[in-house]
CSV table of C-alpha atoms in Angstrom, one decimal:
chain,number,residue,atom,x,y,z
A,415,MET,CA,-16.2,29.5,-7.6
A,416,ARG,CA,-13.7,27.9,-6.6
A,417,PRO,CA,-11.2,26.9,-9.1
A,418,TYR,CA,-12.0,23.1,-9.2
A,419,ASP,CA,-15.8,23.5,-9.4
A,420,LEU,CA,-16.9,22.8,-13.2
A,421,THR,CA,-20.7,23.2,-14.2
A,422,LEU,CA,-22.0,20.5,-16.3
A,423,ASP,CA,-21.8,22.5,-19.3
A,424,GLU,CA,-18.5,23.0,-19.5
A,425,ILE,CA,-18.0,19.2,-18.0
A,426,LEU,CA,-19.8,18.0,-21.6
A,427,ALA,CA,-17.4,21.0,-23.6
A,428,ASP,CA,-14.7,19.3,-22.7
A,429,PRO,CA,-13.3,17.0,-25.6
A,430,MET,CA,-12.0,14.1,-23.5
A,431,VAL,CA,-15.2,14.0,-21.9
A,432,ARG,CA,-16.5,14.0,-25.0
A,433,GLN,CA,-14.5,11.4,-26.3
A,434,LEU,CA,-15.3,8.8,-23.5
A,435,MET,CA,-18.8,9.1,-23.7
A,436,ASP,CA,-18.5,8.6,-27.2
A,437,ARG,CA,-16.4,5.6,-27.3
A,438,ASP,CA,-19.0,4.1,-24.2
A,439,GLY,CA,-22.5,5.6,-26.3
A,440,VAL,CA,-23.7,7.8,-23.9
A,441,ALA,CA,-25.3,10.6,-25.5
A,442,GLU,CA,-25.2,14.2,-23.5
A,443,ALA,CA,-28.9,14.1,-23.5
A,444,GLN,CA,-28.5,11.1,-21.1
A,445,VAL,CA,-26.7,12.8,-18.6
A,446,ARG,CA,-28.5,15.5,-18.5
A,447,ARG,CA,-31.8,14.0,-17.9
A,448,LEU,CA,-29.4,11.9,-15.1
A,449,SER,CA,-28.5,15.2,-13.8
A,450,ASP,CA,-31.8,16.5,-13.6
A,451,HIS,CA,-33.2,13.1,-12.0
A,452,VAL,CA,-30.5,13.6,-9.1
A,453,ARG,CA,-31.1,17.0,-8.3
A,454,ARG,CA,-35.0,16.2,-8.1
A,455,ARG,CA,-34.3,13.2,-6.5
A,456,ARG,CA,-31.9,15.7,-3.7
A,457,GLY,CA,-34.6,17.8,-3.0
A,458,PRO,CA,-34.4,21.3,-2.0
A,459,GLY,CA,-30.7,22.5,-0.6
A,460,PRO,CA,-28.2,25.2,-1.2
A,461,SER,CA,-28.2,26.5,-4.0
A,462,LEU,CA,-25.6,25.9,-6.5
A,463,GLY,CA,-27.2,26.8,-9.7
A,464,SER,CA,-26.2,24.4,-12.4
A,465,ALA,CA,-22.6,24.0,-11.0
A,466,VAL,CA,-21.2,20.3,-10.3
A,467,ALA,CA,-18.3,20.2,-7.8
A,468,VAL,CA,-15.3,18.2,-8.5
A,469,ARG,CA,-12.4,17.6,-7.2
A,470,HIS,CA,-9.5,18.1,-9.5
A,471,ASP,CA,-7.4,17.4,-6.6
A,472,ALA,CA,-9.2,14.4,-4.8
A,473,VAL,CA,-7.1,11.5,-5.3
A,474,ALA,CA,-8.8,7.8,-5.0
A,475,PRO,CA,-7.2,5.6,-2.2
A,476,GLU,CA,-4.8,3.2,-2.5
A,477,SER,CA,-5.9,0.0,-2.8
A,478,ARG,CA,-4.2,-2.0,0.1
A,479,SER,CA,-3.3,-6.1,0.1
A,480,PHE,CA,-4.2,-7.8,3.0
A,481,ALA,CA,-1.9,-10.6,1.4
A,482,ASP,CA,1.2,-9.6,3.0
């Protein structure tokens, strides 16, 4: 596994993720159901096991203002 790939179990075990989930009222079971739903909807593809790719080095594009 590459250094930025985490399994759903690893993501859900992260204390920061758990704090955010608690704050937002999201239960682990809800996240797992959503993950299962998405996996079924995507259909067959490359087998990643239970891994979910999370890129820690990815940065969202900066918003641009056209008012300048």
